[in-house]
Amino acid sequence: KGRRKRTRRDQDDKGRKRDEEVQAKIKSGKSAKTRKHIKYEKKRKMEEKLEVEEGEGEERHAKRKRKHGSANKEERDEDGRKRTVKEKAQGVKRKKHKKVQRHLTHLLCHSSEPSEEEDNDEEDNEEVEVRPESLSSEELEKLKEAVDERKKLIQVLRGKPWPMKKKCVTLWILKKESQEFVEKYEGALGKGKGRKLYAYKVMMTKKWMKFQRDFENFKTACIPWEMKIKEIESHFGSSVASYFIFLRWMYGINMILFCLTFGLVMVPEALMGRPYGTIPRKTVPRAEATSAMDFAVLWDFGGYAQYSVLFYGYYNNQRAIGWLKFRMPLSYFLVGVGTVAYSYMVVIRTMARNANESGVGDDNSFNFNWKMFTSWDYLIGNPETADNKFASITTSFKEAILEEQESRKDDNIHLTRFLRVLANFLVLCCLAGSGYLIYFVVRRSQKFALDGLENHSWWERNEVNMVMSLLGMFCPMLFDVISALENYHPRVALQWQLGRIFALFLGNLYTFIIALMDEINLKREEEKIIKFNITTWEASLYNGTVSENSTAPPVTIQPADVPRGPCWETMVGQEFVRLIISDTMTTYITLLIGDFLRAVLVRFLNYCWCWDLEAGFPSYSEFDVSGNVLGLIFNQGMIWMGAFYAPCLPALNILRLHVSMYLQCWAVMCCNVPQERVFKASGSNNFYMAMLLVILFLSTLPAIYTIVTIPPSFDCGPFSGKQHMFDVIQETLELDFPAWFGKVFSYASNPGLVLPFILLMVLAIYYLQSTSKSYKEANVELKKKLQTVTQISFSPLALM
Amino acid sequence: MGTTASQLGKDLLSEYQELTFLTKQEILLAHKRFTELLTKDEKDLPNTRVPVERILTLPELKSNPFRKRICHVFSTSEYKDGSLTFEDFLDLLSAFSDSATMEIKSHYAFRIFDFDDDGTLDCGDLEKLVNCLTGETDDTRLTTEEMRQLISNILEESDIDKDGTVNLSEFQHVISRSPDFVSSFKIVL
């Protein structure tokens, strides 16, 4: 028994000595450690009071001798390990080894300053033997705390940079002790209130920890496409993989949006609403009935596709449907608002999390160090990528050194400035040109629509979408060429490029929306005329029958024959759906032609071509991370814009993202080569999130505008017959909620309350902004102080 | 404490889960990959030590310029030859895993970069580090002038106590400010 005790202390010794050695070499600040030291000092002193050791004096003396002894450390290592193995195999049944566990606590908490004096203190105080039954309730509390502390120590264990053997031994000891600790004091602990309760609590905590761990494992296993992305990471580095991780994240968001729209809007109407053909809005008009099933019409989302749950116009304005009394219009409105609210929440939460992880913002003060220590991407497993990475690291070193030297030189500023102004001017011209082109094309398409679509070729019918997609493809290349004039640092140039592409897409989108607004107004004019016509038509119907009898029998008219108003909301939904489809098609076709075909040509024509195709002109394409990310962001913006008018959009997007993931993963592995200049992904992470947030805001603006200002169509959609779409809320409050609720709500929406609330929020924002600024300044001051203080304190030493 | 033939015991598995940052699947995958490196007779012995040449055939380590240093740092062999047991291998994967903390990653990174194992990064260590990063061939290496300039820039940025070397806490101070460190210091099987 004694030998076993000694060997365990050997183990501690060995560990402590090793720590000592490392510590001796490290001259470091111990502030964090001192704090922990103090806390655990207090705890140890408490434990000392409850000591339960028998006389182990002779053991202690032997131990001290060994500590000061000069036994060969290597031998002790070997022995210690062997004996530890034996120990474990045999199993020690000692119940009183507080001392050892305190040494361990010591080790775990400090891993430094093995102050011998404190040890001696502890050892001297251990003569007292306390019987468990005589402990008071507060000491019981302290006991319980001590048990919890042990549990926390076990959790801390995995963060210690120790070899596995040491961790295993420590864990085993800690576990054994806490088990025996609880066993010994079970009587005492139980004597208080609820012994069974305590044991039950302990068991539940253990089960809960196990459940949590299993759940974490399950969650990691559930993440889709993990293996694919890891493979891409090892071949192309983390920046290309970051695009796919972003794609997957978007897929998650869209899945939630899809569940909302599908489960709360489409399914209830399909199951509980009136079936197809019963009312005019749900039926294909007689005039279109012959062509309603044609593929061309369906592809264009007309015909049967238009008169289905996919679009706004199908929904009935009945207040409550089915036996559940499901409030359909209310649900439609709330789901629309809910999708936007959810998206905002998710984007902002991700931004906040990224901002936390990325440290103290953009710090340029450790440029060289970061290049040295963090530039290698350990995920790279492919020799070709590794070579590329080597080359790019060398280039970046040389560049950085050159830049450092040149920042002292002052090159020809005026020429660079002039060139930059020229470049920006050219870019503005491009943007204006593309905006005008889109506007022109949309007006033309309206003219075509008035003439009747059948008279024009396929190109003329799809002109708008094709022009937008083509502009989105070619203008970025143009911007790339223009930016060669500017001579910026690559990272800055990339940001300018991204900013310009962003402006291009935004301009295109808004021109498209303005053109759409024109069409909406046209349709509303048409609606007024049709409303007038309907009243005359109905009057004529009744006039015809009233001549027979005094009481007019109800005239049954086929729903397909009723004259229909032009449902502008469905039209808007259709336009968005068509835009998304054409955009997707363009992306896929560019992928196939631009990447795949190019790779095939380069690979096979290389044998019979005059110059080396692989190294020279076309060569294999690189994966354009930023272009793809922007495309993804803009697509999402279009989804957000159109989802209110076409509930099928999230479903469409899910399909699109799913296919994109597989297609692009295949294309990347098959046709692309790793980038030459390998940029780090993480710096841009928040940049992309910020763009997503801006797009979210800008895309919900038009939707909100149309909801608030334009009255809904009179004969289609869930809000037909109302003055405004949001009147459904008012209606629900009046009819479904008790009276006092309505009163409270009307007080809350009183401008007298809302305005002060807004004012308060503005003040809060201002306050938070100014405190964060002052914290940043304090940070800078402290950094400077640290520099000067360490310089001052160490310079005399240097002199010595 | 050793691993036996082809199966990991349940309690060993849960112990490893508690002591490392790896999930159960990752530990099982690591076990599978590790046993693939063993020869037939070695598979039956518990606690086998795999020599460094075989570890370096793993595709995740093959292209890494620091592969020898990584093996050396995680090895618990008395001969300091870089050979790894399964538990050393788990330690390696845990330190390089996604959920490992910044402290543990920076601790091990420091030890990996410390080529002469003296506890500080001096000029010799930094020079070897740069040479590792710029590849093996001559045309990618930096000239002596560039190297000198680079090292003096580095020390100027991070050496707070101006002793000509970077110690652990200076290193951790620099690394903790870097946004890329945690995401690039990752190895996944």
Coordinates of C-alpha atoms in Angstrom, one line a residue, chain A residues 29 780-798, chain B residues 159-162 170:
Chain A
G29 CA 3.5 37.1 -16.6
V780 CA -5.0 51.4 -27.7
E781 CA -3.8 53.3 -24.7
L782 CA -3.2 50.1 -22.8
K783 CA -1.3 48.6 -25.6
K784 CA 1.0 51.6 -25.8
K785 CA 1.5 51.4 -22.0
L786 CA 2.3 47.8 -22.2
Q787 CA 5.0 48.5 -24.8
T788 CA 6.6 51.3 -22.8
V789 CA 6.4 49.6 -19.5
T790 CA 8.0 46.4 -20.6
Q791 CA 10.7 48.3 -22.5
I792 CA 11.5 50.4 -19.4
S793 CA 11.5 47.4 -17.0
F794 CA 13.6 45.3 -19.2
S795 CA 16.1 47.8 -20.5
P796 CA 18.1 47.9 -17.2
L797 CA 18.3 44.1 -17.3
A798 CA 19.6 44.3 -20.9
Chain B
D159 CA 9.4 40.9 -29.1
I160 CA 8.1 42.9 -26.3
D161 CA 10.9 42.5 -23.9
K162 CA 13.5 43.0 -26.6
E170 CA 4.6 36.9 -26.6

